[in-house]
Amino acid sequence: MVQSSGGEQLVEHAETKGLDPALLNGVMGMLKGGGGGGDAGDGGGGGLDMGSVFKMIGGLTNRDGGGGGGGADGFMQLLQGFAGGSGGEGTNTGNIVQILLGLAKSYFNVKGKSNPAIQDWDAAGAGQNKSDDNFLNWALSVIRDLVFPGKKPKEIIQAGGDDDIDTGADSGKTKDDGDVKGWFDGHPEIGKMQKDVFDDIFDTTDDDKTDEDDPAPVIPTPSDFQENCSCLDNASILFLNCNLLLEYRKNWRFLFSTLSHARSLDEMMSKICYKGPTLIIAKDTEGNMFGAHASTSWCDTEGGWVGNGQFNCFLLRAL
């Protein structure tokens, strides 16, 4: 796909594929900083330095680097390219948020054309429930432990910490590059999205591997879901799946929805009891979305309590 005739073809190809502008700016900055001949975004006679291009691809997709995702070095280079500099003085948290948003949006734009799980979720309702605000909520949930190391999410939220995280380009506190790499390694979903997006953009996907081969994919496969039965959007699915135990991330079964079944507590219990761990999602009349994860089956105890104490509540959207 990449040829030495200039950067215009690369830009057009990436835009057609659905690459978010933040990532496109990062890639162009990487190429310009890599010593390419002429402007990487210029369609004139200046060509791309192919050595820089292949180095960039290797970093973004972790080619020959082992592991199951894009490399931390590629992520750092993407951040530096987005900032238009060569790095060395740390990274603004605002730029990290912008790249996280770009990766998540690009993942669904790019992979949505070929990934059956994303396509099935679109049919189940995620396609019509799209929310850019929820992508920002996801990005904030991921960056909290970098900005506030050692603090629990509930503690950060109650103290209003999210309001102190700058989200604009070239804004926010500067974080040491070593800290950013360590944080990146602690969030494998970022590397997976990075690798999947740029493998698709640069056509470097391993021929013998498919999305179904991943035991803990970024997005689960929805089983037995009915058309438009879900109130979830893509960002909410991403957030929920990446916070579940690994063994629950591959397949989700549809059990009950007020859009498909009778609006009755008895009806809901008849569908979810004795079915294993569950996620319950509720959306109120004002659009707020919240829910809970039960790690054991719901059952009729006739007044008693059962379970293992691992029951977690969460807030997906507050208006």
Coordinates of C-alpha atoms in Angstrom, one line a residue:
M1 CA 0.0 0.0 0.0
V2 CA 2.8 2.4 0.8
Q3 CA 4.7 3.6 -2.2
S4 CA 7.6 6.0 -2.8
S5 CA 5.5 8.4 -4.8
G6 CA 4.6 10.7 -1.9
G7 CA 2.3 10.9 1.1
E8 CA -0.9 11.8 -0.6
Q9 CA -1.8 8.2 -1.3
L10 CA -1.1 7.2 2.3
V11 CA -3.4 10.0 3.6
E12 CA -6.2 9.2 1.2
H13 CA -6.0 5.5 2.0
A14 CA -6.0 6.1 5.7
E15 CA -8.9 8.5 5.5
T16 CA -10.9 6.1 3.4
K17 CA -10.3 3.3 5.9
G18 CA -11.7 5.5 8.7
L19 CA -8.5 6.5 10.5
D20 CA -9.4 9.3 13.0
P21 CA -7.8 12.7 12.3
A22 CA -5.8 12.6 15.6
L23 CA -4.1 9.3 14.5
L24 CA -3.6 10.6 11.0
N25 CA -1.8 13.7 12.4
G26 CA 0.3 11.4 14.5
V27 CA 1.3 9.3 11.6
M28 CA 2.1 12.3 9.4
G29 CA 4.2 13.8 12.3
M30 CA 6.1 10.5 12.6
L31 CA 6.9 10.5 8.9
K32 CA 8.0 14.1 8.9
G33 CA 10.2 13.5 11.9
G34 CA 11.6 10.4 10.4
G35 CA 13.6 12.1 7.7
G36 CA 11.3 11.4 4.8
G37 CA 12.1 13.1 1.5
G38 CA 9.7 16.1 1.2
D39 CA 6.5 16.7 3.2
A40 CA 4.8 13.4 4.0
G41 CA 1.4 15.0 3.4
D42 CA 2.5 16.6 0.2
G43 CA 1.4 15.0 -3.1
G44 CA 4.3 16.6 -5.0
G45 CA 7.6 15.1 -6.1
G46 CA 9.0 14.5 -2.6
G47 CA 8.7 10.8 -1.8
L48 CA 8.5 9.0 1.5
D49 CA 11.7 7.6 3.0
M50 CA 10.8 3.9 3.0
G51 CA 13.1 3.1 5.8
S52 CA 11.2 5.5 8.1
V53 CA 7.9 4.1 6.9
F54 CA 8.8 0.5 7.7
K55 CA 10.2 1.5 11.1
M56 CA 7.0 3.3 11.8
I57 CA 4.9 0.3 10.8
G58 CA 7.0 -2.0 12.9
G59 CA 6.6 0.2 16.0
L60 CA 2.8 0.6 15.6
T61 CA 2.1 -3.0 14.8
N62 CA 4.9 -4.6 17.0
R63 CA 6.1 -6.6 14.0
D64 CA 8.7 -9.2 15.2
G65 CA 8.4 -7.7 18.7
G66 CA 6.4 -10.5 20.3
G67 CA 3.2 -10.1 22.3
G68 CA -0.3 -9.6 21.1
G69 CA -0.5 -5.9 20.5
G70 CA 1.1 -2.8 19.1
G71 CA 4.3 -1.8 20.9
A72 CA 4.7 0.9 23.6
D73 CA 7.5 2.5 21.5
G74 CA 5.1 2.9 18.6
F75 CA 2.6 4.5 20.9
M76 CA 5.2 6.9 22.1
Q77 CA 6.2 7.8 18.6
L78 CA 2.6 8.3 17.7
L79 CA 2.3 10.8 20.6
Q80 CA 5.4 12.6 19.5
G81 CA 4.2 12.8 16.0
F82 CA 0.9 14.2 17.1
A83 CA 2.7 16.8 19.2
G84 CA 4.9 17.7 16.2
G85 CA 8.1 17.2 18.1
S86 CA 10.8 14.7 18.8
G87 CA 9.9 14.1 22.5
G88 CA 12.4 13.9 25.3
E89 CA 10.6 16.3 27.7
G90 CA 7.7 14.0 28.7
T91 CA 4.1 13.8 27.3
N92 CA 1.1 16.0 27.9
T93 CA -1.9 14.1 29.3
G94 CA -4.1 16.0 26.9
N95 CA -2.3 14.5 23.9
I96 CA -2.6 11.0 25.5
V97 CA -6.3 11.5 25.8
Q98 CA -6.5 12.6 22.1
I99 CA -4.6 9.5 20.9
L100 CA -6.8 7.3 23.1
L101 CA -9.9 8.8 21.5
G102 CA -8.4 8.4 18.1
L103 CA -7.5 4.8 18.6
A104 CA -11.0 3.8 20.0
K105 CA -12.9 5.7 17.2
S106 CA -10.6 4.3 14.5
Y107 CA -10.9 0.8 15.9
F108 CA -14.6 0.8 15.3
N109 CA -14.4 2.7 12.0
V110 CA -11.7 0.5 10.5
K111 CA -12.4 -2.9 12.0
G112 CA -16.2 -2.4 11.7
K113 CA -15.8 -3.1 8.0
S114 CA -14.5 -6.6 8.6
N115 CA -15.0 -7.7 12.3
P116 CA -18.2 -9.8 12.6
A117 CA -18.5 -9.0 16.4
I118 CA -18.6 -5.2 15.8
Q119 CA -21.1 -5.7 12.9
D120 CA -23.3 -7.9 15.1
W121 CA -23.2 -5.3 17.9
D122 CA -24.2 -2.6 15.4
A123 CA -27.2 -4.7 14.5
A124 CA -28.0 -5.2 18.1
G125 CA -28.2 -1.5 18.7
A126 CA -24.7 -0.1 19.2
G127 CA -24.8 1.4 15.7
Q128 CA -27.7 3.7 16.5
N129 CA -26.5 4.4 20.1
K130 CA -23.2 6.0 19.1
S131 CA -21.9 8.5 21.7
D132 CA -18.7 10.6 21.3
D133 CA -19.1 11.6 25.0
N134 CA -18.8 8.0 26.0
F135 CA -15.6 7.6 24.1
L136 CA -14.2 10.4 26.3
N137 CA -15.6 8.7 29.4
W138 CA -13.7 5.6 28.4
A139 CA -10.5 7.5 27.7
L140 CA -10.7 9.1 31.2
S141 CA -11.3 5.7 32.8
V142 CA -8.1 4.4 31.2
I143 CA -5.9 7.4 32.0
R144 CA -6.9 7.8 35.6
D145 CA -4.2 5.5 37.0
L146 CA -1.5 7.4 35.0
V147 CA -2.6 10.8 36.3
F148 CA -3.5 9.6 39.8
P149 CA -1.3 6.6 40.5
G150 CA -2.3 4.5 43.5
K151 CA -5.8 5.9 43.8
K152 CA -9.0 3.9 43.2
P153 CA -11.4 5.1 40.5
K154 CA -14.2 5.7 43.0
E155 CA -11.9 7.8 45.1
I156 CA -10.9 9.9 42.1
I157 CA -14.4 10.4 40.8
Q158 CA -15.8 11.4 44.2
A159 CA -13.0 14.0 44.6
G160 CA -13.8 15.4 41.1
G161 CA -10.5 14.2 39.7
D162 CA -11.8 13.7 36.2
D163 CA -12.5 17.4 36.0
D164 CA -8.8 18.0 36.6
I165 CA -7.7 15.9 33.6
D166 CA -7.0 18.1 30.6
T167 CA -8.3 16.6 27.4
G168 CA -7.2 19.1 24.8
A169 CA -4.1 18.8 22.5
D170 CA -0.9 20.0 24.0
S171 CA -2.5 20.6 27.4
G172 CA -2.4 19.1 30.8
K173 CA 0.3 17.8 33.1
T174 CA 3.5 16.3 31.6
K175 CA 4.1 12.7 32.4
D176 CA 7.5 11.0 32.2
D177 CA 7.9 8.8 29.2
G178 CA 8.9 5.8 31.4
D179 CA 5.7 6.2 33.3
V180 CA 3.6 6.4 30.1
K181 CA 5.2 3.2 28.8
G182 CA 4.5 1.4 32.1
W183 CA 0.9 2.6 32.0
F184 CA 0.6 1.5 28.4
D185 CA 1.8 -2.0 29.2
G186 CA -0.8 -2.2 32.0
H187 CA -3.6 -1.6 29.5
P188 CA -3.2 -4.3 26.8
E189 CA -6.4 -3.2 25.1
I190 CA -4.6 -0.1 23.9
G191 CA -1.9 -2.1 22.2
K192 CA -4.5 -4.5 20.7
M193 CA -6.4 -1.6 19.2
Q194 CA -3.3 0.1 17.9
K195 CA -2.1 -3.1 16.3
D196 CA -5.5 -4.0 14.8
V197 CA -6.0 -0.5 13.3
F198 CA -2.6 -0.1 11.8
D199 CA -2.4 -3.7 10.6
D200 CA -5.5 -3.0 8.6
I201 CA -4.3 0.4 7.4
F202 CA -0.9 -0.9 6.3
D203 CA -2.2 -4.4 5.3
T204 CA 0.3 -6.2 7.6
T205 CA -2.3 -8.5 9.2
D206 CA -1.0 -12.1 9.9
D207 CA -2.7 -14.3 7.3
D208 CA -3.0 -17.2 9.7
K209 CA -4.6 -15.3 12.5
T210 CA -8.2 -14.0 12.8
D211 CA -10.1 -11.9 15.4
E212 CA -11.7 -15.1 16.6
D213 CA -8.3 -16.5 17.6
D214 CA -8.0 -14.0 20.5
P215 CA -9.2 -15.6 23.8
A216 CA -9.8 -12.1 25.3
P217 CA -10.7 -9.7 22.5
V218 CA -11.3 -6.0 22.8
I219 CA -14.9 -6.5 21.8
P220 CA -16.9 -9.7 22.7
T221 CA -18.9 -11.6 20.2
P222 CA -22.7 -11.1 21.0
S223 CA -24.6 -14.4 20.9
D224 CA -28.3 -14.7 20.4
F225 CA -28.8 -10.9 20.4
Q226 CA -31.9 -9.6 18.6
E227 CA -32.0 -6.5 16.4
N228 CA -31.9 -3.2 18.3
C229 CA -32.3 -5.0 21.6
S230 CA -29.4 -3.2 23.4
C231 CA -29.0 0.3 24.8
L232 CA -25.2 0.0 24.8
D233 CA -22.9 2.0 22.5
N234 CA -19.5 0.9 21.2
A235 CA -17.6 2.9 23.9
S236 CA -19.6 1.3 26.7
I237 CA -19.0 -2.2 25.3
L238 CA -15.3 -1.4 25.2
F239 CA -15.3 -0.2 28.8
L240 CA -17.3 -3.1 30.2
N241 CA -15.4 -5.8 28.4
C242 CA -12.0 -4.5 29.4
N243 CA -13.0 -4.5 33.0
L244 CA -14.2 -8.0 33.1
L245 CA -12.1 -11.1 34.0
L246 CA -10.4 -12.5 30.9
E247 CA -12.5 -15.6 30.7
Y248 CA -15.7 -13.4 30.3
R249 CA -14.4 -11.3 27.4
K250 CA -14.8 -13.5 24.4
N251 CA -18.6 -14.1 24.2
W252 CA -21.6 -12.4 25.7
R253 CA -25.1 -14.1 25.6
F254 CA -28.3 -12.1 25.3
L255 CA -30.8 -13.0 28.0
F256 CA -33.3 -10.2 28.5
S257 CA -34.3 -6.7 27.2
T258 CA -37.3 -4.6 27.8
L259 CA -37.1 -3.8 24.1
S260 CA -37.7 -7.5 23.3
H261 CA -39.5 -9.0 26.3
A262 CA -42.3 -8.1 28.6
R263 CA -41.6 -5.2 31.0
S264 CA -41.9 -7.5 34.1
L265 CA -39.5 -8.3 36.9
D266 CA -40.8 -11.9 36.8
E267 CA -40.1 -12.1 33.1
M268 CA -36.6 -10.8 33.6
M269 CA -35.8 -13.3 36.4
S270 CA -37.2 -16.2 34.3
K271 CA -34.6 -15.3 31.7
I272 CA -31.5 -14.6 33.8
C273 CA -31.7 -17.0 36.7
Y274 CA -29.2 -19.9 36.8
K275 CA -27.5 -18.6 33.7
G276 CA -24.0 -17.9 35.2
P277 CA -22.4 -14.5 35.6
T278 CA -24.4 -11.5 34.2
L279 CA -24.2 -7.9 33.3
I280 CA -27.4 -5.9 33.9
I281 CA -27.6 -2.5 32.1
A282 CA -30.3 0.0 32.9
K283 CA -31.1 3.3 31.1
D284 CA -33.5 5.8 32.7
T285 CA -35.9 8.2 31.0
E286 CA -33.3 11.0 31.1
G287 CA -30.6 8.9 29.3
N288 CA -28.4 8.1 32.3
M289 CA -27.0 4.6 32.0
F290 CA -25.8 2.4 34.8
G291 CA -25.6 -1.3 35.8
A292 CA -24.1 -4.1 37.8
H293 CA -22.0 -7.2 37.2
A294 CA -22.9 -10.3 39.2
S295 CA -20.1 -12.9 39.2
T296 CA -22.4 -15.8 40.1
S297 CA -25.9 -16.9 38.9
W298 CA -29.0 -15.2 40.0
C299 CA -31.3 -17.6 41.7
D300 CA -34.5 -17.9 43.7
T301 CA -33.4 -18.1 47.3
E302 CA -36.9 -17.6 48.8
G303 CA -35.6 -14.9 51.1
G304 CA -31.9 -15.8 51.7
W305 CA -28.7 -14.6 50.2
V306 CA -26.2 -16.3 47.9
G307 CA -23.1 -15.4 46.0
N308 CA -19.4 -14.7 46.7
G309 CA -19.4 -11.0 47.5
Q310 CA -18.1 -10.0 44.1
F311 CA -20.9 -7.8 42.8
N312 CA -19.9 -4.5 41.2
C313 CA -21.9 -1.5 40.2
F314 CA -20.9 1.0 37.5
L315 CA -22.0 4.2 35.8
L316 CA -21.7 4.4 32.1
R317 CA -23.3 7.8 31.3
A318 CA -24.5 10.6 33.5
L319 CA -26.4 13.5 32.0

